[in-house]
Tab-separated table of C-alpha atoms and ligand atoms in Angstrom:
chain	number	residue	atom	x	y	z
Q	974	UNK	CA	28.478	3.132	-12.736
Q	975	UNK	CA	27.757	-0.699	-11.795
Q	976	UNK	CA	25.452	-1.365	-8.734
Q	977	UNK	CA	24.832	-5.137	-7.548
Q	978	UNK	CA	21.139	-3.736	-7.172
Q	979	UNK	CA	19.459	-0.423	-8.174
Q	980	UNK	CA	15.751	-0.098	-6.838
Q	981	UNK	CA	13.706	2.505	-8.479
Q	982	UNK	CA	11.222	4.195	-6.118
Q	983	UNK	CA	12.284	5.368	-2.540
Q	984	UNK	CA	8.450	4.607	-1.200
Q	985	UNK	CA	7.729	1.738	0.894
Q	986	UNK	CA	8.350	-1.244	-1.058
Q	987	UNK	CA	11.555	0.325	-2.473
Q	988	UNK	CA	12.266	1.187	1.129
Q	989	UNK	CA	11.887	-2.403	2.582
Q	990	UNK	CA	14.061	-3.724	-0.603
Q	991	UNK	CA	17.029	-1.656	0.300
Q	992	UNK	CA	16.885	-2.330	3.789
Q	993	UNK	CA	17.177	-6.136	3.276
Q	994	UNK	CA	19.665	-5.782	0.490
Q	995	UNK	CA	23.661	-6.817	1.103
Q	996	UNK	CA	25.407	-5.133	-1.534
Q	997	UNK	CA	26.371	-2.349	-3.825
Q	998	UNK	CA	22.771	-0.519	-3.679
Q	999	UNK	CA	21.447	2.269	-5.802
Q	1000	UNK	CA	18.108	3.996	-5.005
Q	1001	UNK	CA	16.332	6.333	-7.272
Q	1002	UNK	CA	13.601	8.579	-6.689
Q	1003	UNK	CA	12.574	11.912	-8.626
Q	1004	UNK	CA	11.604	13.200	-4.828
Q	1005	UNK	CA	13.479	14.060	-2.187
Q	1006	UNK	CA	13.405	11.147	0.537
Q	1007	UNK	CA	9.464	11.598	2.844
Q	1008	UNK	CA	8.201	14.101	-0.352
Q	1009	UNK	CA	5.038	13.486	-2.119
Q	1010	UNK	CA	2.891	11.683	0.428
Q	1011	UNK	CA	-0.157	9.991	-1.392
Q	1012	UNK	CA	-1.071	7.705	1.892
Q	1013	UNK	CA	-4.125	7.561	4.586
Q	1014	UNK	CA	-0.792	5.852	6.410
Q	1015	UNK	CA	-2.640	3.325	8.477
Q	1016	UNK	CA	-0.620	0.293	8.900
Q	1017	UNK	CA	-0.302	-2.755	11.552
Q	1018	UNK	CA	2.087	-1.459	14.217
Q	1019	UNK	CA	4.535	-4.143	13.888
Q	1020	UNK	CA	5.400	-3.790	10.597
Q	1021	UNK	CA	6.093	0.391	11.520
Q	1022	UNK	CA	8.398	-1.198	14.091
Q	1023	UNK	CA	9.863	-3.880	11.941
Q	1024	UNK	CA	11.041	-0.968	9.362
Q	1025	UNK	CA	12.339	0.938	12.445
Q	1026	UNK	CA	9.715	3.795	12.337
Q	1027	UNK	CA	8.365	3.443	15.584
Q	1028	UNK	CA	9.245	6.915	16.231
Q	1029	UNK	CA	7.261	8.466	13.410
Q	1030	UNK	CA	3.613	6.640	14.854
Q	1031	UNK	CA	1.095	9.293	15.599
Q	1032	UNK	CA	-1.427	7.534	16.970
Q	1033	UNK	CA	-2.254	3.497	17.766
Q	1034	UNK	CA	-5.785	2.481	16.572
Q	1035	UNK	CA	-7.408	-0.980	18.369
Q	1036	UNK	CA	-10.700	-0.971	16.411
Q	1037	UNK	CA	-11.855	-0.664	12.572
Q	1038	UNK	CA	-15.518	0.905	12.760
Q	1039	UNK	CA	-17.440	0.214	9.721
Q	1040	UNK	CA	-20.463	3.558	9.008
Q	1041	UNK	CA	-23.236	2.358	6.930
Q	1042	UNK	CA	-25.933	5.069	6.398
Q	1043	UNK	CA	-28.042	3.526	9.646
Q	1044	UNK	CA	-25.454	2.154	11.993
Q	1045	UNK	CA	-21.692	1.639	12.789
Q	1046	UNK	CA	-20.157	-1.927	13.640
Q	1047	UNK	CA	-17.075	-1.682	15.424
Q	1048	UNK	CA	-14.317	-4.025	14.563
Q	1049	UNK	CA	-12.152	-5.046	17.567
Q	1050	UNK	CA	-8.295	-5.011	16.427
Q	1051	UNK	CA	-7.111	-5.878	19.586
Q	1052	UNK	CA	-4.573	-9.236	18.728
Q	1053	UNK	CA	-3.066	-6.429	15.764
Q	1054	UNK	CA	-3.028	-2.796	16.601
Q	1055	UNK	CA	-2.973	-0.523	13.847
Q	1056	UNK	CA	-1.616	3.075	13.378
Q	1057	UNK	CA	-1.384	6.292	11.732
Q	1058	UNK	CA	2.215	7.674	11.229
Q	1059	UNK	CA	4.043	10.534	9.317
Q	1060	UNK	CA	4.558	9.183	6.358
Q	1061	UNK	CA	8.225	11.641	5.945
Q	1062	UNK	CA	9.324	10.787	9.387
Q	1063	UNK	CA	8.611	7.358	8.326
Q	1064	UNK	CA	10.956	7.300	5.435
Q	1065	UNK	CA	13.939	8.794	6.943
Q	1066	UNK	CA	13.548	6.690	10.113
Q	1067	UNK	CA	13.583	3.664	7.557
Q	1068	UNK	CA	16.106	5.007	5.638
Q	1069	UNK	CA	18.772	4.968	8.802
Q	1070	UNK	CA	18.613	1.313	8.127
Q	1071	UNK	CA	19.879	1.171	4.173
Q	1072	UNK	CA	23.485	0.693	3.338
Q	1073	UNK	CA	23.331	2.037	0.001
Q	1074	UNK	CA	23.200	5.387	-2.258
Q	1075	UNK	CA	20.278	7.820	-3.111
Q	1076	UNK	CA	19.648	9.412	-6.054
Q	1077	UNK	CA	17.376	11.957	-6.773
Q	1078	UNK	CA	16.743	10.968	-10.111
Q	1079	UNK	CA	13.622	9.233	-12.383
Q	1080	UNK	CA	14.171	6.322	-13.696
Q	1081	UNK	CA	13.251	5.835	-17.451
Q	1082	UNK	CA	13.639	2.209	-18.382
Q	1083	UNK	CA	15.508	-0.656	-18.185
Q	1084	UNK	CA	17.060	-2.513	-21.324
Q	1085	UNK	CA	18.529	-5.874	-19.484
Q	1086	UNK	CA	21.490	-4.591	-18.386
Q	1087	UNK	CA	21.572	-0.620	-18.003
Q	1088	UNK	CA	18.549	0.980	-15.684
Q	1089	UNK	CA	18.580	4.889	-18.036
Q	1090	UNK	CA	17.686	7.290	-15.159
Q	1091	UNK	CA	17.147	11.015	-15.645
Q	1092	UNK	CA	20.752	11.655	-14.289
Q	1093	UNK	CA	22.553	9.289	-16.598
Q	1094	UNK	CA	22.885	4.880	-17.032
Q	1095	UNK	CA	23.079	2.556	-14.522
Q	1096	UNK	CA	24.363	-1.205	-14.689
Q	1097	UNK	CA	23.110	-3.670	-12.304
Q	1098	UNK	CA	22.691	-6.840	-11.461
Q	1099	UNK	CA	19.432	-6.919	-10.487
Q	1100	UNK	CA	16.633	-4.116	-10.194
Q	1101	UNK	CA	13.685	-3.964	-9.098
Q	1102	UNK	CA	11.085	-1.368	-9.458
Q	1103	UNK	CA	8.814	0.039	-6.643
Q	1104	UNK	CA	7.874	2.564	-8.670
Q	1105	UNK	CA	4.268	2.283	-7.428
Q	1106	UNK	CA	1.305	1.934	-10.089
Q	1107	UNK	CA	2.885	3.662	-12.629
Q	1108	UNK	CA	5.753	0.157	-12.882
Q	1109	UNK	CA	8.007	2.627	-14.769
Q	1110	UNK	CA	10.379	-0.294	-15.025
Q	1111	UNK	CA	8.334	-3.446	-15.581
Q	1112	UNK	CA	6.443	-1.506	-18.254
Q	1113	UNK	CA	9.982	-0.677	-19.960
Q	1114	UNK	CA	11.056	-4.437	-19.935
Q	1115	UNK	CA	8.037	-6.653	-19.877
Q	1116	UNK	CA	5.685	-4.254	-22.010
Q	1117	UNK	CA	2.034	-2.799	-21.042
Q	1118	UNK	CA	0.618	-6.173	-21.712
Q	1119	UNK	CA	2.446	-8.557	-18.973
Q	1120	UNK	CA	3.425	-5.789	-16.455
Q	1121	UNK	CA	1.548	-3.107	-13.760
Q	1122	UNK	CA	-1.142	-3.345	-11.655
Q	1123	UNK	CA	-4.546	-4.947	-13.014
Q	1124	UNK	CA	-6.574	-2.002	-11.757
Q	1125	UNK	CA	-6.131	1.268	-10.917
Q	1126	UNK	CA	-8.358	2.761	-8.030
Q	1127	UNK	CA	-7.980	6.841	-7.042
Q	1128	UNK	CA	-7.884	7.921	-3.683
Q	1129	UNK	CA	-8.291	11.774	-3.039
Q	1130	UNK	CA	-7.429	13.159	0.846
Q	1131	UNK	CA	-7.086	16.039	3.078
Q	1132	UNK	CA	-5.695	16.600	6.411
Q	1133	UNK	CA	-7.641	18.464	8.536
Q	1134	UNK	CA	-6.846	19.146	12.614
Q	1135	UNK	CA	-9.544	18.076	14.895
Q	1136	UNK	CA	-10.649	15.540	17.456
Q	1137	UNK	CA	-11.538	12.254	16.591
Q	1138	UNK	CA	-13.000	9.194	18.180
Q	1139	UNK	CA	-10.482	6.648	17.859
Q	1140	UNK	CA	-10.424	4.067	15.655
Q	1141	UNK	CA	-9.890	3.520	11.509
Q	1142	UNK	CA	-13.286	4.954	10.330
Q	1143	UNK	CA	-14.635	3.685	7.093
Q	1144	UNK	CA	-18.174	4.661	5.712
Q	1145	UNK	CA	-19.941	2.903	3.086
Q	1146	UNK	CA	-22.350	5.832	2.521
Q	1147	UNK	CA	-23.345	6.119	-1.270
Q	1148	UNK	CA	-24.072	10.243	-1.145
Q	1149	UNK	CA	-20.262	10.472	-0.570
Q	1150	UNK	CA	-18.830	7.743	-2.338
Q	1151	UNK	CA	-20.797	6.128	-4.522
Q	1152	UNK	CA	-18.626	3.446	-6.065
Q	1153	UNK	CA	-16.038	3.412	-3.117
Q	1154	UNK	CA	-15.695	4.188	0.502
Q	1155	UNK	CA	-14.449	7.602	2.473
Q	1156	UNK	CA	-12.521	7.706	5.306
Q	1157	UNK	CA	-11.198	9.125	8.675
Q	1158	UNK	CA	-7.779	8.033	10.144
Q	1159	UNK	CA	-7.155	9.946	13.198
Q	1160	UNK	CA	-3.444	11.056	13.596
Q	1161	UNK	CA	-2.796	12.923	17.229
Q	1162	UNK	CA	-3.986	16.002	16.791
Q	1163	UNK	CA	-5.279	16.018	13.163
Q	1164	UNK	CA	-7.150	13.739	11.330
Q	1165	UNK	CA	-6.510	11.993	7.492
Q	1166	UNK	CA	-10.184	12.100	5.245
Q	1167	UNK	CA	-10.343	10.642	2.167
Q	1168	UNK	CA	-12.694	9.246	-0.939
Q	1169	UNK	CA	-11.652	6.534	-2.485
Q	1170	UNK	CA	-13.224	5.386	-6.430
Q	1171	UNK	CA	-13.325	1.667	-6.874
Q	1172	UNK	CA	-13.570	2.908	-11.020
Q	1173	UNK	CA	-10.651	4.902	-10.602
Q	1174	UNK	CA	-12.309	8.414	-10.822
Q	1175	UNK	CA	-10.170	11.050	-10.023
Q	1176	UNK	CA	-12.759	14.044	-9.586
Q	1177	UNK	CA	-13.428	13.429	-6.081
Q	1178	UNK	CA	-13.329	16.790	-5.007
Q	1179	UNK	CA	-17.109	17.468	-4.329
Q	1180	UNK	CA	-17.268	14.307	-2.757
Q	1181	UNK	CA	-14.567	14.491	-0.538
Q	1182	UNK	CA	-16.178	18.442	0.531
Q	1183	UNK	CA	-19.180	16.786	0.872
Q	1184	UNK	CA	-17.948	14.413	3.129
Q	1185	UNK	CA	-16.150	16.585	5.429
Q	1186	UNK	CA	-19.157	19.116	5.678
Q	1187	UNK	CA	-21.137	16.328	7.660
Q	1188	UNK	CA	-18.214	17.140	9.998
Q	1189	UNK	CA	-19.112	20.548	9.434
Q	1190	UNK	CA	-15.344	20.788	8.315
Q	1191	UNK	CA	-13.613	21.902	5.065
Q	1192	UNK	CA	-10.787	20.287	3.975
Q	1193	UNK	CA	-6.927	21.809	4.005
Q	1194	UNK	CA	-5.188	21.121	0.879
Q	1195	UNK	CA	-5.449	17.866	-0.924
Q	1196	UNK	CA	-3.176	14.661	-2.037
Q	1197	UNK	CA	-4.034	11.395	-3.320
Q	1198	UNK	CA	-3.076	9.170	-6.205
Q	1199	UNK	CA	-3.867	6.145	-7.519
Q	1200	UNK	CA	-3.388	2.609	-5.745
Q	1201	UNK	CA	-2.378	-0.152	-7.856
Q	1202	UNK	CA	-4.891	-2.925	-7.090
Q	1203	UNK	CA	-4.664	-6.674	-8.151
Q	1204	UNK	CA	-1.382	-9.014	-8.842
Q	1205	UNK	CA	0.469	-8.476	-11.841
Q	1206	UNK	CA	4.119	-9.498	-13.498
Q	1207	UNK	CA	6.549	-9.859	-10.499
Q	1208	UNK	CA	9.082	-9.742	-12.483
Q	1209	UNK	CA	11.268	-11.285	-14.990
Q	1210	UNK	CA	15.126	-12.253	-16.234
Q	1211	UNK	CA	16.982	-9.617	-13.718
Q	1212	UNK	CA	14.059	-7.490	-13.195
Q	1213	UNK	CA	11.429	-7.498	-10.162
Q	1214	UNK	CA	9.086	-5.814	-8.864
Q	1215	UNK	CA	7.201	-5.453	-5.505
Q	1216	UNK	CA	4.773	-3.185	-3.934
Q	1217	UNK	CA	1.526	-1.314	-6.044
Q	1218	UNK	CA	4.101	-1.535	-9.379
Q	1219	UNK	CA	2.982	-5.300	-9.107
Q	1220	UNK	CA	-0.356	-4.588	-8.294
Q	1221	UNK	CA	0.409	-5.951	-4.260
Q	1222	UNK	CA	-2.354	-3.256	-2.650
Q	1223	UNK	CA	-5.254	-5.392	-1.672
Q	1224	UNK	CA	-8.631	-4.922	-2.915
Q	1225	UNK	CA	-11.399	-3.961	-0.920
Q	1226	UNK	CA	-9.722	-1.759	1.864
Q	1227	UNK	CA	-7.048	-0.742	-0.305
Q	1228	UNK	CA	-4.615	-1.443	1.995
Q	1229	UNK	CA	-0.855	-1.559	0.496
Q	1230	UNK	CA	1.809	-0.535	3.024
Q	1231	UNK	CA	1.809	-3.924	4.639
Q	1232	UNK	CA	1.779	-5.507	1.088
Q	1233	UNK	CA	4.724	-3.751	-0.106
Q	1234	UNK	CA	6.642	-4.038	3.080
Q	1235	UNK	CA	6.524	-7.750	2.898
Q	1236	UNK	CA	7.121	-8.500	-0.449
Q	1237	UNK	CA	9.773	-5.850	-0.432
Q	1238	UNK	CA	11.719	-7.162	2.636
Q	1239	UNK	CA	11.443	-11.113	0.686
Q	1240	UNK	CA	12.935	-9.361	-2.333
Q	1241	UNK	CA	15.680	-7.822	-0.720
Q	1242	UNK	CA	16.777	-10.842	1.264
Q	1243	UNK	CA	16.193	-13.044	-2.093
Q	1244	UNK	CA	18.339	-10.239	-3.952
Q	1245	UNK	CA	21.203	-11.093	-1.550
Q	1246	UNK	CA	21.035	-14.660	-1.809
Q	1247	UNK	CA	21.185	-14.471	-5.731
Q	1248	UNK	CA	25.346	-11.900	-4.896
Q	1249	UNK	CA	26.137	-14.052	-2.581
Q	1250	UNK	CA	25.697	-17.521	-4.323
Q	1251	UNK	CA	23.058	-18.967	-2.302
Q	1252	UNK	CA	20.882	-19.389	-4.687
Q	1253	UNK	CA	20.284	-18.817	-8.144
Q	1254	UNK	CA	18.186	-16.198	-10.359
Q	1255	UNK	CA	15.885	-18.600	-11.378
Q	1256	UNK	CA	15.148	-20.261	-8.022
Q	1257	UNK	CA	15.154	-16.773	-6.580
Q	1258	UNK	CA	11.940	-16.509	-9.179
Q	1259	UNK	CA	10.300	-19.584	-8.372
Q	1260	UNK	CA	10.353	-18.570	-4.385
Q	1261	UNK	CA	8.902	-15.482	-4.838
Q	1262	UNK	CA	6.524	-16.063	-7.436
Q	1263	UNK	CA	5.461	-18.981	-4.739
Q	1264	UNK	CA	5.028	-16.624	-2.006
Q	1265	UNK	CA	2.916	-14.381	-4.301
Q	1266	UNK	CA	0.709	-17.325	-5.755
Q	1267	UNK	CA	0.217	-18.012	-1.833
Q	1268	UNK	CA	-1.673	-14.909	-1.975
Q	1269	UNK	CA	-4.043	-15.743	-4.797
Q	1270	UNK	CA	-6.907	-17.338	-2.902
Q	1271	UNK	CA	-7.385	-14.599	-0.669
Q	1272	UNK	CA	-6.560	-11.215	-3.422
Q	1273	UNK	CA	-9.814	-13.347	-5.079
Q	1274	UNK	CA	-11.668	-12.955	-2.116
Q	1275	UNK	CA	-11.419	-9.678	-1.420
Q	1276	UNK	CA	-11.671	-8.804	-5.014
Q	1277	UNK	CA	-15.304	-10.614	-4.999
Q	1278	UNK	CA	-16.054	-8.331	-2.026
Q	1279	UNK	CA	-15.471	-5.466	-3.755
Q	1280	UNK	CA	-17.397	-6.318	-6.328
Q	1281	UNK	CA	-20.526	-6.915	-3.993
Q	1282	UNK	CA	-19.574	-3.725	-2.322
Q	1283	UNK	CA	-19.932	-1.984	-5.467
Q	1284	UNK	CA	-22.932	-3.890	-6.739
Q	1285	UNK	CA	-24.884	-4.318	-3.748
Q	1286	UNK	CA	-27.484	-2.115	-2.833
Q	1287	UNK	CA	-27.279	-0.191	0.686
Q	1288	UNK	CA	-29.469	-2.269	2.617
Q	1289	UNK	CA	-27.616	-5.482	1.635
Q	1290	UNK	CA	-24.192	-4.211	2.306
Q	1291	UNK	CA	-25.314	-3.253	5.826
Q	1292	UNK	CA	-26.944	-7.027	6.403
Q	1293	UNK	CA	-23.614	-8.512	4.973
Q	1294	UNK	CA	-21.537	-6.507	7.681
Q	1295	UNK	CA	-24.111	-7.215	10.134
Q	1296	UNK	CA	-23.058	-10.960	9.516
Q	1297	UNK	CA	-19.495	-10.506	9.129
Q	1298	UNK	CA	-19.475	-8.543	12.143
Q	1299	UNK	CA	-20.402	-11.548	14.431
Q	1300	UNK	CA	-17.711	-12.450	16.510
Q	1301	UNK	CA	-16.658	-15.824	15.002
Q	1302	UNK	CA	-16.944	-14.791	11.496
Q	1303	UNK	CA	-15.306	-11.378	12.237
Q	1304	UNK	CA	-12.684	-13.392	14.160
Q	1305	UNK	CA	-12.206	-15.762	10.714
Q	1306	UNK	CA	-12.278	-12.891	8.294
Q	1307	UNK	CA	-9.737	-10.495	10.037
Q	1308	UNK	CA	-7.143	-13.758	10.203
Q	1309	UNK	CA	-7.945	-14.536	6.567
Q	1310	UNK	CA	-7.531	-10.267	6.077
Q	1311	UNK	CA	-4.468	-10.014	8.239
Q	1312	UNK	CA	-2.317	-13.305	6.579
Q	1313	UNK	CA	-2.581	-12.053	3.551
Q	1314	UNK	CA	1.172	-10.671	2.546
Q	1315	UNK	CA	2.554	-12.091	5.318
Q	1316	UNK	CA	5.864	-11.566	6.628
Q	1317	UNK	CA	8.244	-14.221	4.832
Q	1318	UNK	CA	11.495	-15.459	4.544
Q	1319	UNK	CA	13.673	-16.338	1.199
Q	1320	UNK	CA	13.940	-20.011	2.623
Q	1321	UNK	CA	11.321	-21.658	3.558
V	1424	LIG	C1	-5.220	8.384	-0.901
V	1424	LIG	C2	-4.598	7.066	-0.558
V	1424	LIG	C3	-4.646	6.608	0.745
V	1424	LIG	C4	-4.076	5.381	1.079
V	1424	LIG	N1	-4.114	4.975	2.379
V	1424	LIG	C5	-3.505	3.811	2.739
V	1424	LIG	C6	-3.460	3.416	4.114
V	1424	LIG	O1	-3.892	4.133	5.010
V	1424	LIG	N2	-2.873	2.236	4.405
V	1424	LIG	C7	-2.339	1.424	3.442
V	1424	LIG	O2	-1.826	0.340	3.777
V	1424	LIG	N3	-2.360	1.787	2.134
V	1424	LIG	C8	-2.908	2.971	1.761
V	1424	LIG	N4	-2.895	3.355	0.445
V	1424	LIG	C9	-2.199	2.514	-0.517
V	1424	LIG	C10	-0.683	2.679	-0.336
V	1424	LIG	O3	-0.384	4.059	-0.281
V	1424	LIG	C11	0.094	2.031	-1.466
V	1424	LIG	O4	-0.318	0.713	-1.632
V	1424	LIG	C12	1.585	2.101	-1.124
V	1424	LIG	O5	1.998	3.448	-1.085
V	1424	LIG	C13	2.395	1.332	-2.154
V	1424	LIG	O6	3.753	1.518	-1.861
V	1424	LIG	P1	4.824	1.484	-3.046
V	1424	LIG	O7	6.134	1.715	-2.415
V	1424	LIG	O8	4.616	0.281	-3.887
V	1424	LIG	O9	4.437	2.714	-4.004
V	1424	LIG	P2	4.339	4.249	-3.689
V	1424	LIG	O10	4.148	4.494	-2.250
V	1424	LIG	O11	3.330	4.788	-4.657
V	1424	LIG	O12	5.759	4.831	-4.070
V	1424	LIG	C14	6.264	4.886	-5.371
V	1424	LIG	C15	7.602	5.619	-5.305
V	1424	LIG	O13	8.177	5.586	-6.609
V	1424	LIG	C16	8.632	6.873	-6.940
V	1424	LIG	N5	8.654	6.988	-8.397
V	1424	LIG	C17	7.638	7.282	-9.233
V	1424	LIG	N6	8.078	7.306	-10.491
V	1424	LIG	C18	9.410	7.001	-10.440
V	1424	LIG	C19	10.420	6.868	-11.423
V	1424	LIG	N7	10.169	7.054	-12.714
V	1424	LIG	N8	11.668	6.543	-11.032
V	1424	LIG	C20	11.953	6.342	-9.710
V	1424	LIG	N9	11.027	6.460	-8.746
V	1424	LIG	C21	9.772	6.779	-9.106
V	1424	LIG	C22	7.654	7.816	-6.247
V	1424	LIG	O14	8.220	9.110	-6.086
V	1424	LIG	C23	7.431	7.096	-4.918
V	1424	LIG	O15	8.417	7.457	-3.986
V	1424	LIG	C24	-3.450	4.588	0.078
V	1424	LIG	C25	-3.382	5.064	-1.219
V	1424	LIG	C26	-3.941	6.285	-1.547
V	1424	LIG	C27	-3.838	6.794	-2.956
């Protein structure tokens, strides 16, 4: 069968691909379409709108509250709202917007011409993978060396019903994650706890139970994954990729929604361009490996901040946040945070 694109991953990158593709579109997943959540889901609320999820928001969140081990500095979000939403609803609200065929299927490799899927060969004319960290695809075609995410961080979580104060809570406390932060996304009713491991560590279990017994809590079930952290090959010859399979999540927060939603809805539109003669492969290249490169200064940033979050002892974490928490510099940092992976278009 010939597609003008297939897209391997029905998450949200591969999500915000086939929504901005116009074409003969192909989109494989081994899950069924909202299965195998591994997200906090906190995102800005206009990119839940822009992918036409409103409707599966939970809850809208105007502050980020920073816990040290002595004291709390509350972040005001006001200018950018965040939310929580269900991540299932999420996907088939952004599916209604895709012109294009699902396929439960993995996908295996890609050899330049044919994407070899668990449920037989593909041709296309472009692909992309949004595979997440694992860049099934890149990996295939670019080898381990030039393709996937530059690090791989582990986030464990557990969704637990409760009340909340409102708010994206993060806590730097080093008894519950030592070399990473836990968290507490209220969602309505419920609320989303998690550890995350800077090093990747994926027994988090006793830290994640310890965290939720300060809440005198216990959590329900568990599931997590690993984020892929740090920019990578986007791509190459016919072949792109956007999302955590290109190592789009940002460090620090670990924030990747926004990320792949961006670069996914630039792909997609540049994927069009390229059927419809607008532009060529090449140039289609050069513009996103531009908009990505845009990107650099900042990824570095936050990258240097996680290393100081990891390095630092307690007491100087708290007097950095102290500092950073000062209106003006608060004020900087969060437009520095927030134009990172901005929304873009395949002409400038
Ligand atoms: C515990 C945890 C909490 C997080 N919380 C947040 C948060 O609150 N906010 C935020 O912005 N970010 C968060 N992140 C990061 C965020 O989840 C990722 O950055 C984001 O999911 C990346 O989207 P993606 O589409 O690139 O990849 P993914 O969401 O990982 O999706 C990959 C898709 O590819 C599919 N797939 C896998 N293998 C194949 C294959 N062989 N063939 C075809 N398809 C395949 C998978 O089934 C999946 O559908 C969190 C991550 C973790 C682990």
């Amino acid at each position: 069968m010939t597609y003008d694109v297939v897209v391997a991953g029905a998450s949200f990158a591969g999500l915000a691909v086939a929504q901005a593709v116009r074409g003969r579109l192909l989109v494989v997943d081994p899950k069924p379409l909202g299965e195998g959540q591994t997200s906090a889901c906190g995102a800005p609320l206009s990119v839940v709108e822009r992918a036409g999820a409103a409707g599966a928001v939970q809850q809208v969140h105007r502050s980020l509250v920073v816990h040290t081990p002595r004291r709390a500095f509350v972040w005001d979000l006001q200018g950018e709202p965040f939310c929580t939403f269900d991540y299932r609803r999420f996907c088939q609200l952004a599916w209604q917007r895709v012109q294009g065929e699902l396929v439960q299927a993995a996908a295996w490799s890609f050899d330049g011409f044919f994407v070899h899927t668990s449920s037989g060969r593909f041709r296309a004319e472009l692909v992309v993978d949004c595979t997440g960290w694992r860049a099934v695809l890149a990996r295939s075609w670019g080898g381990p060396s030039v393709a996937g995410p530059r690090w791989k961080w582990f986030g464990l979580e557990t969704e637990v019903p409760t009340a909340f104060e409102p708010g994206l809570h993060f806590y730097f406390w080093p008894e519950v994650a030592p070399d990473g932060y836990a968290w507490a996304f209220p969602c309505g009713d419920r609320v989303r706890f998690g550890v995350l491991s800077y090093r990747g560590r994926t027994r988090l279990r006793s830290n994640l139970e310890g965290f939720l017994a300060r809440f005198r809590l216990r959590p329900r079930g568990y599931h997590g994954g690993f984020l892929g952290v740090g920019p990578a090959c986007p791509g190459a010859g016919r072949l792109f990729a956007a999302g955590d399979s290109a190592g789009h999540c940002l460090p620090l927060t670990g924030e990747g929604i926004r990320c792949a939603l961006h670069a996914g809805w630039l792909l997609g539109s540049l994927a069009s361009g390229v059927l419809a003669g607008h532009f060529t492969l090449e140039a289609a290249h050069r513009r996103y490996g531009e908009y990505l490169r845009a990107q650099r200064g900042r990824v570095a940033f936050l990258s240097a901040a996680t290393a100081c979050a990891v390095r630092w002892p307690p007491t100087m974490r708290e007097l950095a946040l102290a500092s950073w928490s000062h209106p003006v510099l608060r004020r900087t940092f969060l437009r520095h945070y927030l134009g990172t992976f901005p929304a873009a278009d395949a002409v400038d």
